[in-house]
Coordinates of C-alpha atoms in Angstrom, one line a residue:
Chain A
X1 CA 93.8 111.2 115.5
X2 CA 92.6 113.4 112.6
X3 CA 92.6 117.1 113.3
X4 CA 91.4 120.0 111.1
X5 CA 92.6 122.9 113.3
X6 CA 96.2 123.0 112.2
X7 CA 97.5 122.0 115.6
X8 CA 98.3 118.4 115.0
X9 CA 101.5 116.6 115.8
X10 CA 104.6 117.8 113.9
X11 CA 105.2 114.2 112.9
X12 CA 101.7 113.5 111.5
X13 CA 101.8 111.3 108.4
X14 CA 99.9 113.9 106.3
X15 CA 100.0 117.6 107.2
X16 CA 97.9 120.1 105.2
X17 CA 98.4 123.8 106.0
X18 CA 96.4 126.8 104.7
X19 CA 95.4 124.9 101.5
X20 CA 93.6 127.0 98.9
X21 CA 92.4 125.9 95.5
X22 CA 90.9 128.4 93.2
X23 CA 89.6 127.8 89.6
X24 CA 89.0 130.5 87.1
X25 CA 85.9 130.1 85.0
X26 CA 85.4 132.9 82.5
X27 CA 86.4 136.0 84.4
X28 CA 85.2 134.6 87.7
X29 CA 87.3 133.0 90.4
X30 CA 85.8 130.0 92.2
X31 CA 87.3 129.3 95.6
X32 CA 86.9 125.5 96.0
X33 CA 89.1 125.1 99.1
X34 CA 89.9 127.9 101.5
X35 CA 92.7 127.9 104.1
X36 CA 92.2 124.2 104.8
X37 CA 94.2 122.5 107.5
X38 CA 94.4 118.7 108.1
X39 CA 96.5 116.3 110.1
X40 CA 96.2 112.6 109.5
X41 CA 98.1 110.0 111.6
X42 CA 99.4 106.7 110.3
X43 CA 96.7 104.1 110.3
X44 CA 93.8 106.6 110.3
X45 CA 90.7 105.8 108.3
X46 CA 89.0 109.1 107.4
X47 CA 85.9 109.7 105.5
X48 CA 85.2 113.0 103.8
X49 CA 81.6 113.9 103.2
X50 CA 79.9 116.9 101.8
X51 CA 77.5 118.1 99.1
X52 CA 78.4 117.8 95.4
X53 CA 80.8 120.6 94.4
X54 CA 82.0 121.0 97.9
X55 CA 85.6 120.2 96.8
X56 CA 85.9 116.6 98.1
X57 CA 87.4 115.2 94.9
X58 CA 89.5 118.4 94.5
X59 CA 91.0 117.7 98.0
X60 CA 91.6 114.1 97.2
X61 CA 93.4 115.1 93.9
X62 CA 95.6 117.5 95.8
X63 CA 96.4 115.0 98.5
X64 CA 97.2 112.4 95.7
X65 CA 99.5 114.8 93.8
X66 CA 97.2 114.8 90.8
X67 CA 96.6 118.6 91.1
X68 CA 98.5 121.5 92.5
X69 CA 97.1 123.9 95.1
X70 CA 96.8 127.6 94.6
X71 CA 98.3 128.2 98.0
X72 CA 99.3 126.3 101.1
X73 CA 101.3 123.1 101.6
X74 CA 100.8 119.4 101.8
X75 CA 103.5 117.3 103.5
X76 CA 103.4 113.5 103.4
X77 CA 105.8 111.4 105.5
X78 CA 108.1 114.4 105.6
X79 CA 108.0 115.2 101.9
X80 CA 106.4 118.5 100.9
X81 CA 104.7 117.7 97.6
X82 CA 103.3 121.1 96.7
X83 CA 106.5 122.3 95.0
X84 CA 107.5 119.0 93.3
X85 CA 107.9 119.0 89.5
X86 CA 105.6 116.9 87.4
X87 CA 108.1 114.0 87.0
X88 CA 109.0 114.0 90.7
X89 CA 105.4 114.0 91.6
X90 CA 104.8 111.0 89.3
X91 CA 107.5 109.0 91.1
X92 CA 106.2 110.2 94.5
X93 CA 102.7 108.9 93.6
X94 CA 104.1 105.5 92.6
X95 CA 105.8 105.2 95.9
X96 CA 103.2 106.7 98.3
X97 CA 99.6 106.6 96.9
X98 CA 97.2 103.9 96.1
X99 CA 94.2 105.1 94.2
X100 CA 90.7 103.6 94.3
X101 CA 88.2 105.1 92.0
X102 CA 84.4 105.1 91.9
X103 CA 84.4 103.6 88.3
X104 CA 87.2 101.2 89.3
X105 CA 89.3 102.4 86.3
X106 CA 90.7 99.0 85.4
X107 CA 92.4 98.6 82.1
X108 CA 89.9 96.7 80.1
X109 CA 92.4 94.9 77.8
X110 CA 94.4 93.6 80.8
X111 CA 93.5 90.7 83.1
X112 CA 92.9 91.1 86.8
X113 CA 96.4 89.8 87.4
X114 CA 97.9 92.2 84.9
X115 CA 95.9 95.2 86.3
X116 CA 97.1 94.5 89.8
X117 CA 100.7 94.0 88.6
X118 CA 100.8 97.4 86.9
X119 CA 102.2 99.4 89.9
X120 CA 104.8 96.7 90.5
X121 CA 106.2 97.3 87.0
X122 CA 107.5 100.6 88.4
X123 CA 109.5 98.8 91.1
X124 CA 112.7 96.7 90.8
X125 CA 110.9 93.5 91.7
X126 CA 111.7 90.5 89.6
X127 CA 108.9 88.8 87.6
X128 CA 108.6 85.9 90.1
X129 CA 108.5 88.4 93.0
X130 CA 105.8 90.4 91.2
X131 CA 103.8 87.2 90.7
X132 CA 104.1 86.3 94.3
X133 CA 102.9 89.8 95.4
X134 CA 100.0 89.8 93.0
X135 CA 98.9 86.3 94.1
X136 CA 99.0 87.5 97.8
X137 CA 97.0 90.6 96.9
X138 CA 94.4 88.5 95.0
X139 CA 94.0 86.2 98.0
X140 CA 93.6 89.2 100.3
X141 CA 90.7 90.6 98.2
X142 CA 89.3 87.1 97.7
X143 CA 89.8 86.8 94.0
X144 CA 92.5 84.2 93.7
X145 CA 90.4 82.3 91.2
X146 CA 89.7 85.3 89.0
X147 CA 93.4 86.2 88.2
X148 CA 93.1 85.6 84.5
X149 CA 89.6 87.1 84.0
X150 CA 89.3 90.4 82.1
X151 CA 87.3 93.3 83.8
X152 CA 84.3 92.7 81.6
X153 CA 84.1 89.1 83.0
X154 CA 83.9 90.4 86.6
X155 CA 81.0 91.9 88.5
X156 CA 81.2 95.5 89.7
X157 CA 82.1 94.4 93.3
X158 CA 84.8 92.1 91.9
X159 CA 86.2 94.8 89.7
X160 CA 86.5 97.1 92.7
X161 CA 88.2 94.4 94.7
X162 CA 90.7 94.1 91.8
X163 CA 91.2 97.9 92.0
X164 CA 91.8 97.7 95.7
X165 CA 94.4 95.0 95.2
X166 CA 96.0 97.2 92.6
X167 CA 96.0 100.1 95.0
X168 CA 97.7 98.2 97.8
X169 CA 100.0 96.0 95.8
X170 CA 103.0 98.3 96.1
X171 CA 102.4 98.9 99.8
X172 CA 101.7 102.7 99.4
X173 CA 101.9 105.1 102.3
X174 CA 98.2 105.7 102.1
X175 CA 95.1 104.8 100.1
X176 CA 92.9 107.5 98.5
X177 CA 89.3 106.2 97.7
X178 CA 87.0 108.4 95.6
X179 CA 83.4 107.1 96.2
X180 CA 84.6 103.5 96.2
X181 CA 81.0 102.2 96.7
X182 CA 79.3 104.8 94.5
X183 CA 78.7 102.5 91.6
X184 CA 77.8 99.3 93.6
X185 CA 74.7 97.7 95.0
X186 CA 74.4 97.5 98.8
X187 CA 75.7 94.0 99.1
X188 CA 78.8 94.6 97.0
X189 CA 79.3 98.0 98.7
X190 CA 79.3 96.2 102.1
X191 CA 81.9 93.7 100.8
X192 CA 84.1 96.6 99.7
X193 CA 83.7 98.4 103.0
X194 CA 84.5 95.3 104.9
X195 CA 87.6 94.9 102.9
X196 CA 88.7 98.5 103.5
X197 CA 87.9 98.1 107.2
X198 CA 90.1 95.0 107.2
X199 CA 92.9 96.9 105.5
X200 CA 92.6 99.5 108.2
X201 CA 92.4 97.3 111.2
X202 CA 94.4 94.2 110.2
X203 CA 97.1 95.9 108.0
X204 CA 97.1 99.4 109.6
X205 CA 96.6 101.1 106.2
X206 CA 96.0 104.8 106.2
X207 CA 92.8 105.4 104.2
X208 CA 91.3 108.7 103.1
X209 CA 87.8 108.1 101.5
X210 CA 85.4 110.5 99.9
X211 CA 81.8 109.3 100.0
X212 CA 78.2 110.4 99.8
X213 CA 77.1 107.2 101.6
X214 CA 76.6 107.7 105.4
X215 CA 76.9 103.9 105.8
X216 CA 80.3 104.0 104.2
X217 CA 81.3 106.9 106.3
X218 CA 80.3 105.0 109.4
X219 CA 83.1 102.5 108.8
X220 CA 85.7 105.2 109.1
X221 CA 87.3 106.2 112.4
X222 CA 86.6 109.8 111.6
X223 CA 84.3 111.7 109.3
X224 CA 85.1 115.2 108.1
X225 CA 82.6 117.4 106.4
X226 CA 83.6 119.7 103.6
X227 CA 81.3 122.7 103.1
X228 CA 82.0 125.7 101.0
X229 CA 85.7 124.8 100.9
X230 CA 86.1 124.5 104.6
X231 CA 86.6 121.2 106.6
X232 CA 84.8 120.6 109.8
X233 CA 84.9 117.5 112.1
X234 CA 81.8 115.4 112.1
X235 CA 80.6 112.6 114.4
X236 CA 83.1 109.9 115.2
X237 CA 82.1 106.5 114.4
X238 CA 84.1 105.2 117.2
X239 CA 86.2 102.9 115.2
X240 CA 85.6 100.2 112.7
X241 CA 82.4 98.2 112.9
Chain B
X1 CA 109.5 101.4 83.4
X2 CA 107.5 101.4 80.2
X3 CA 103.8 100.6 80.0
X4 CA 103.6 96.9 79.1
X5 CA 103.5 96.1 75.4
X6 CA 100.6 93.7 76.1
X7 CA 98.5 96.8 76.7
X8 CA 99.2 98.1 73.2
X9 CA 98.9 94.8 71.4
X10 CA 95.5 94.1 73.0
X11 CA 94.3 97.7 72.5
X12 CA 95.1 97.5 68.8
X13 CA 93.2 94.2 68.6
X14 CA 90.3 95.6 70.7
X15 CA 90.0 98.6 68.4
X16 CA 90.3 96.5 65.2
X17 CA 88.0 98.5 63.0
X18 CA 89.9 101.8 63.2
X19 CA 93.2 99.7 63.2
X20 CA 92.2 98.1 59.9
X21 CA 91.4 101.5 58.4
X22 CA 94.8 102.9 59.3
X23 CA 96.5 99.6 58.2
X24 CA 94.8 99.7 54.8
X25 CA 95.8 103.4 54.3
X26 CA 99.4 102.7 55.0
X27 CA 99.4 99.4 53.1
X28 CA 98.0 101.1 50.0
X29 CA 100.6 103.8 50.2
X30 CA 103.5 101.4 50.7
X31 CA 102.1 99.1 47.9
X32 CA 102.1 102.0 45.4
X33 CA 105.4 103.3 46.6
X34 CA 107.1 99.9 46.2
X35 CA 105.4 99.2 42.9
X36 CA 106.7 102.4 41.4
X37 CA 110.2 101.8 42.7
X38 CA 110.0 98.2 41.4
X39 CA 109.0 99.6 38.0
X40 CA 112.0 102.0 37.9
X41 CA 114.2 99.2 39.3
X42 CA 113.0 96.8 36.6
X43 CA 113.5 99.3 33.8
X44 CA 117.0 100.1 35.0
X45 CA 117.9 96.5 35.6
X46 CA 116.7 95.5 32.1
X47 CA 118.9 98.1 30.4
X48 CA 121.9 97.6 32.6
X49 CA 121.8 93.8 32.1
X50 CA 121.9 94.5 28.3
X51 CA 125.5 95.6 28.8
X52 CA 128.4 93.3 29.3
X53 CA 131.6 94.4 31.1
X54 CA 133.6 92.6 28.3
X55 CA 132.0 94.7 25.6
X56 CA 132.6 98.2 24.4
X57 CA 130.2 100.2 22.3
X58 CA 131.8 102.7 19.9
X59 CA 129.9 105.6 18.3
X60 CA 130.5 108.9 16.6
X61 CA 132.0 111.4 19.0
X62 CA 129.2 113.5 20.5
X63 CA 126.4 111.1 19.7
X64 CA 124.0 110.6 22.6
X65 CA 122.8 107.2 21.4
X66 CA 123.0 104.9 18.4
X67 CA 120.2 106.7 16.6
X68 CA 122.2 109.9 16.1
X69 CA 125.5 108.2 15.4
X70 CA 127.2 107.2 12.1
X71 CA 130.3 105.3 11.5
X72 CA 131.9 104.5 8.1
X73 CA 133.3 101.1 7.2
X74 CA 136.9 102.5 6.9
X75 CA 136.6 103.6 10.5
X76 CA 135.4 100.1 11.5
X77 CA 138.5 98.7 9.7
X78 CA 140.8 101.0 11.6
X79 CA 139.2 100.2 15.0
X80 CA 139.3 96.4 14.5
X81 CA 143.1 96.5 14.5
X82 CA 143.3 98.5 17.7
X83 CA 144.7 96.7 20.8
X84 CA 142.5 95.1 23.4
X85 CA 140.0 93.6 21.0
X86 CA 139.4 89.8 21.4
X87 CA 139.9 87.6 18.4
X88 CA 138.7 84.1 17.4
X89 CA 140.4 82.2 14.6
X90 CA 142.3 85.3 13.7
X91 CA 139.1 87.4 13.3
X92 CA 138.3 90.3 15.6
X93 CA 135.1 89.9 17.6
X94 CA 133.2 92.9 16.5
X95 CA 129.7 93.7 15.3
X96 CA 129.1 96.8 13.2
X97 CA 125.4 97.6 13.6
X98 CA 122.6 99.7 12.2
X99 CA 119.4 100.5 13.9
X100 CA 116.0 101.4 12.5
X101 CA 112.6 101.8 14.1
X102 CA 109.5 99.9 12.8
X103 CA 106.0 99.9 14.0
X104 CA 104.2 96.6 14.8
X105 CA 100.8 95.9 16.4
X106 CA 101.0 95.0 20.1
X107 CA 99.1 91.8 21.1
X108 CA 97.8 93.4 24.3
X109 CA 96.2 96.5 22.8
X110 CA 96.2 96.0 19.0
X111 CA 97.8 99.4 18.6
X112 CA 101.2 99.9 16.9
X113 CA 104.3 100.3 19.0
X114 CA 107.8 101.0 17.8
X115 CA 110.3 98.2 17.8
X116 CA 114.0 98.5 17.4
X117 CA 115.3 96.5 14.4
X118 CA 119.0 96.0 14.7
X119 CA 121.1 95.0 11.8
X120 CA 124.0 93.0 13.1
X121 CA 127.0 91.1 11.9
X122 CA 126.9 87.3 11.6
X123 CA 129.4 87.2 14.5
X124 CA 127.1 89.0 16.9
X125 CA 126.5 86.0 19.1
X126 CA 130.3 85.7 19.6
X127 CA 130.4 89.3 20.7
X128 CA 127.3 89.2 22.9
X129 CA 127.9 85.8 24.5
X130 CA 125.0 86.1 27.0
X131 CA 122.5 85.8 24.2
X132 CA 121.5 82.5 22.7
X133 CA 119.0 81.2 20.2
X134 CA 116.2 79.5 22.1
X135 CA 114.0 78.5 19.2
X136 CA 114.7 78.0 15.5
X137 CA 118.1 79.1 14.1
X138 CA 120.1 82.2 13.5
X139 CA 119.5 84.2 10.2
X140 CA 121.4 83.3 7.1
X141 CA 123.7 86.3 6.1
X142 CA 122.4 87.9 2.9
X143 CA 118.8 86.7 3.4
X144 CA 115.7 88.7 4.6
X145 CA 115.5 86.7 7.8
X146 CA 114.8 87.8 11.3
X147 CA 115.6 86.5 14.7
X148 CA 113.4 88.1 17.4
X149 CA 113.9 88.6 21.1
X150 CA 111.6 86.6 23.3
X151 CA 109.8 89.7 24.6
X152 CA 109.3 90.9 21.0
X153 CA 107.8 87.5 20.1
X154 CA 105.4 87.7 23.0
X155 CA 104.5 91.4 22.6
X156 CA 103.7 91.8 18.9
X157 CA 101.1 90.1 16.8
X158 CA 102.3 87.8 14.1
X159 CA 105.8 87.4 15.5
X160 CA 105.8 83.6 15.9
X161 CA 108.5 81.4 14.6
X162 CA 107.9 80.8 10.9
X163 CA 105.7 83.9 10.5
X164 CA 106.3 86.4 7.7
X165 CA 106.2 90.1 8.5
X166 CA 106.4 93.2 6.2
X167 CA 108.2 96.3 7.1
X168 CA 110.6 98.8 5.4
X169 CA 109.3 97.8 2.1
X170 CA 110.5 94.2 2.4
X171 CA 109.1 90.9 3.4
X172 CA 110.9 89.1 6.2
X173 CA 110.7 85.6 7.6
X174 CA 111.1 84.9 11.3
X175 CA 113.5 82.0 11.6
X176 CA 114.5 82.2 15.2
X177 CA 113.8 83.5 18.7
X178 CA 116.7 84.5 21.0
X179 CA 116.9 84.8 24.7
X180 CA 118.9 87.8 26.0
X181 CA 118.4 87.0 29.7
X182 CA 115.7 89.6 30.3
X183 CA 117.8 92.5 28.9
X184 CA 116.7 95.2 26.5
X185 CA 117.8 93.1 23.5
X186 CA 114.8 90.8 24.3
X187 CA 112.6 93.5 22.9
X188 CA 114.6 93.8 19.7
X189 CA 114.4 92.3 16.2
X190 CA 117.7 91.3 14.6
X191 CA 118.7 90.8 11.0
X192 CA 121.7 91.0 8.7
X193 CA 122.9 94.7 8.7
X194 CA 123.6 94.6 4.9
X195 CA 120.2 93.3 4.1
X196 CA 118.6 95.9 6.3
X197 CA 120.6 98.7 4.5
X198 CA 119.5 97.4 1.1
X199 CA 115.8 97.1 2.0
X200 CA 115.7 100.5 3.7
X201 CA 117.8 101.9 0.8
X202 CA 120.4 103.2 3.2
X203 CA 123.9 103.9 2.0
X204 CA 126.0 100.7 2.3
X205 CA 129.0 100.5 4.6
X206 CA 127.6 103.1 6.9
X207 CA 126.9 101.9 10.4
X208 CA 125.6 103.5 13.6
X209 CA 127.6 101.7 16.2
X210 CA 130.3 99.2 16.6
X211 CA 130.3 96.7 19.5
X212 CA 133.6 95.0 20.2
X213 CA 134.5 92.3 22.6
X214 CA 137.5 93.0 24.8
X215 CA 140.3 90.5 25.6
X216 CA 139.3 91.2 29.2
X217 CA 137.4 94.0 31.0
X218 CA 140.7 95.5 32.0
X219 CA 141.6 96.1 28.4
X220 CA 139.0 98.9 28.1
X221 CA 141.4 101.6 29.1
X222 CA 144.0 100.4 26.5
X223 CA 141.4 100.4 23.7
X224 CA 140.0 103.7 24.7
X225 CA 143.4 105.4 24.9
X226 CA 144.3 103.9 21.5
X227 CA 141.0 105.2 19.9
X228 CA 141.6 108.7 21.4
X229 CA 145.2 108.8 20.2
X230 CA 144.4 107.7 16.6
X231 CA 144.0 110.8 14.5
X232 CA 142.0 108.9 11.9
X233 CA 139.1 108.4 14.3
X234 CA 136.6 110.8 15.9
X235 CA 134.7 108.3 18.0
X236 CA 133.7 107.8 21.6
X237 CA 133.9 104.5 23.4
X238 CA 131.9 103.4 26.5
X239 CA 131.7 100.2 28.3
X240 CA 128.5 98.6 27.1
X241 CA 127.3 98.3 30.8
X242 CA 127.8 102.1 31.4
X243 CA 126.2 103.0 28.1
X244 CA 122.9 101.2 29.0
X245 CA 123.0 102.4 32.6
X246 CA 123.2 105.9 31.3
X247 CA 120.3 105.2 28.8
X248 CA 118.1 104.1 31.7
X249 CA 118.9 107.1 33.9
X250 CA 116.3 109.5 32.5
X251 CA 113.3 107.3 32.6
X252 CA 114.4 105.6 35.9
X253 CA 114.7 109.0 37.5
X254 CA 111.4 110.1 36.1
X255 CA 109.5 107.0 37.4
X256 CA 111.2 107.3 40.8
X257 CA 110.4 111.0 41.1
X258 CA 106.8 110.5 39.9
X259 CA 106.4 107.5 42.1
X260 CA 107.8 109.3 45.1
X261 CA 105.4 112.3 44.5
X262 CA 102.4 109.9 44.2
X263 CA 103.6 108.0 47.3
X264 CA 104.1 111.3 49.1
X265 CA 100.5 112.5 48.3
X266 CA 99.1 109.1 49.4
X267 CA 101.5 109.2 52.4
X268 CA 100.0 112.5 53.6
X269 CA 96.5 110.8 53.4
X270 CA 97.8 107.7 55.2
X271 CA 99.4 109.9 57.9
X272 CA 96.1 111.7 58.5
X273 CA 94.5 108.2 58.7
X274 CA 97.1 107.2 61.3
X275 CA 96.6 110.5 63.1
X276 CA 92.9 110.0 63.2
X277 CA 93.2 106.5 64.5
X278 CA 95.7 107.5 67.2
X279 CA 93.8 110.6 68.2
X280 CA 90.6 108.6 68.6
X281 CA 92.6 105.9 70.5
X282 CA 93.9 108.6 72.9
X283 CA 90.4 110.1 73.2
X284 CA 88.7 106.8 73.9
X285 CA 91.4 105.7 76.4
X286 CA 91.7 109.1 78.1
X287 CA 90.7 107.6 81.5
X288 CA 92.9 104.6 81.1
X289 CA 95.9 106.8 80.3
X290 CA 95.0 109.1 83.3
X291 CA 94.7 106.0 85.5
X292 CA 98.2 104.8 84.5
X293 CA 99.6 108.2 85.1
X294 CA 97.9 108.4 88.5
X295 CA 99.5 105.0 89.3
X296 CA 102.9 106.4 88.5
X297 CA 103.7 105.9 84.9
X298 CA 105.4 109.1 83.6
X299 CA 104.6 111.2 80.5
X300 CA 107.6 109.6 78.7
X301 CA 106.1 106.2 79.3
X302 CA 102.8 107.3 77.8
X303 CA 104.4 108.9 74.8
X304 CA 106.5 105.8 74.2
X305 CA 103.5 103.6 74.5
X306 CA 101.4 105.4 72.0
X307 CA 104.3 105.9 69.6
X308 CA 104.9 102.2 69.8
X309 CA 101.3 101.5 69.1
X310 CA 101.3 103.8 66.0
X311 CA 104.5 102.1 64.8
X312 CA 103.0 98.7 65.3
X313 CA 100.0 99.7 63.2
X314 CA 102.3 101.2 60.6
X315 CA 104.5 98.1 60.6
X316 CA 101.5 95.9 60.0
X317 CA 100.4 98.2 57.2
X318 CA 103.9 98.1 55.7
X319 CA 104.0 94.3 55.8
X320 CA 100.5 94.1 54.2
X321 CA 101.6 96.5 51.5
X322 CA 104.7 94.4 50.8
X323 CA 102.7 91.2 50.6
X324 CA 100.2 92.8 48.3
X325 CA 102.9 94.1 45.9
X326 CA 105.0 90.9 46.0
X327 CA 103.1 89.1 43.2
X328 CA 104.1 92.0 40.9
X329 CA 107.7 90.7 41.0
X330 CA 108.6 89.4 37.6
X331 CA 105.4 90.7 35.9
X332 CA 106.4 92.0 32.5
X333 CA 105.2 95.3 31.3
X334 CA 106.5 97.7 28.6
X335 CA 107.1 101.3 27.9
X336 CA 108.7 103.6 25.4
X337 CA 112.4 103.9 25.8
X338 CA 113.0 107.6 25.3
X339 CA 116.5 107.0 24.2
X340 CA 115.6 104.7 21.3
X341 CA 112.0 105.7 20.7
X342 CA 111.1 102.0 20.8
X343 CA 109.0 99.8 22.9
X344 CA 110.9 98.1 25.7
X345 CA 109.5 95.2 27.7
X346 CA 110.7 94.8 31.2
X347 CA 109.7 93.1 34.5
X348 CA 108.9 94.6 37.8
X349 CA 111.7 93.9 40.3
X350 CA 110.5 93.8 43.9
X351 CA 113.8 93.4 45.7
X352 CA 114.4 92.8 49.5
X353 CA 115.9 96.3 49.5
X354 CA 112.7 97.8 48.1
X355 CA 110.6 95.9 50.7
X356 CA 112.9 97.3 53.4
X357 CA 112.4 100.8 52.1
X358 CA 108.6 100.2 52.0
X359 CA 108.6 99.1 55.7
X360 CA 110.8 102.1 56.6
X361 CA 108.4 104.4 54.7
X362 CA 105.5 102.9 56.7
X363 CA 107.3 103.4 60.0
X364 CA 108.0 107.0 59.1
X365 CA 104.3 107.5 58.4
X366 CA 103.5 105.8 61.7
X367 CA 105.9 108.0 63.6
X368 CA 104.5 111.2 62.1
X369 CA 100.9 110.0 62.8
X370 CA 101.7 108.8 66.3
X371 CA 103.8 111.5 67.9
X372 CA 101.2 114.3 68.1
X373 CA 98.5 112.1 69.6
X374 CA 101.0 110.6 72.0
X375 CA 102.0 114.1 73.2
X376 CA 98.4 115.0 73.7
X377 CA 97.9 111.9 75.7
X378 CA 100.8 112.7 78.0
X379 CA 99.9 116.4 78.4
X380 CA 96.3 116.0 79.4
X381 CA 95.8 116.9 83.1
X382 CA 95.3 113.7 85.0
X383 CA 92.7 115.0 87.4
X384 CA 90.5 116.2 84.5
X385 CA 91.0 113.0 82.4
X386 CA 90.0 110.8 85.4
X387 CA 86.6 112.4 85.5
X388 CA 85.9 111.6 81.8
X389 CA 83.5 108.7 81.1

């Protein structure tokens, strides 16, 4: 289970210890994250909530290896990522992280199939194996009939489902979702949340999700609140709905 | 693994307006570059093709061309007995020649241009075997008759077969047109050297050059050595082909240098065009690039992808430039030959080599215009770029 006191199991999937992130703006130092601890077990579905500017996205970027902390350590599946070089971090991301963004971030000139296939181009899979994987992912997200559609030909909900398929196609260690329903209407948002919940329960995916939406947070097994750079445990939803 | 090429191809197509701007900039530069080189190449080829490996042109020692050379008849008689010179029916195949410059109105502008009038021997067509009469007949020795090169016929007013022209104080009749296979002789006017001397009141038996036909190209050294060793002669001998190649050098170099300077200036503009296109591509696709880097594509892949895209645009521009300039191939133009001070007609020569050089030039422009934006794309922090709309 998720812990923020720094006393989690030594074999936790994700271990964060004493994480600080400080930005310098003008002559002033802004402490976004301060001495943050976190332990996430394999298969956890965790929601991070907090007011704007509380450091949620910064935390997600640090966990995803897109940014480097000012102090502290992040260890994922035994690999400490905080001291990795840029190139090593890039390879690590390809192997361990699936990103899901608020604005979907699909490549507009590529079809749904090609967007989903992108992470597999970094693997040694053959073309036919890649095709097989993409078709499976498309059927999991319910878009088997939209494989050759471009993002502009899809609805927001469908785009996000393509993005989810892209995030999970290479079977990453964990999924990072930054406001995955933030740009969707309620119905589409529910569909996406259902899909994430299914990935958690059915496929035991570890999911870390930043959200402003309490209904989204309810789907997670645990909700953590970030306030003034410090994590505190919130109410447990008691498992997936 | 590299970012798929499909991404670049479709991005280029999706951003077709800025792509076209860059393509046109590069195409224009490549077009001008190739056109200038084709001009130089055409001029060079025209002069070089005037020479035959079987012929030797002999002039006064130290003369830079025919204009500043003199050669007396007694010297011609000594030379004709030297070894290595071909004979026909016991007669040496030689053509002692005189050259004068006369002005005639150009058809294209109506203004006068200098033409080279060459007084030749009656045996000249046996010496210059690559030249033949295409219309009419050869001049009768002793008469004021002219045979004109095909380019002279088409360049000057009143130069049709049967026309009468006045120059040098005499009246001449055009009795034939000759075809010199696109060489410099096509721009010349030929007549009997003795008649030319008389009309121009020049001393008789004084020539400016002597062109001789060798028994074989290999006989050149034998003849040259004999001429050098003969104390009665102070002459220099060059293979005709080398002589004309040397004549073309100055103007060919000038056109090439000027063309390259113009192309360089235009190239700088085209590079800025490419830079602008690629920087805006990087800026517009900042989030796409960041997404791909988040997924796991490295900086090298991003640089490769954008450099490829720049090279693709440059290649298209290069091909368009080549296509635009291709119709110039064979188009005849004219200029003043600085060695003879006469008008020389020649054709643009757009060769496969020049097209290749043009494409290469385009790719170099693409590379210069593509690398800095590609590096910027790869260096931008992913976390910041992901937040951009």
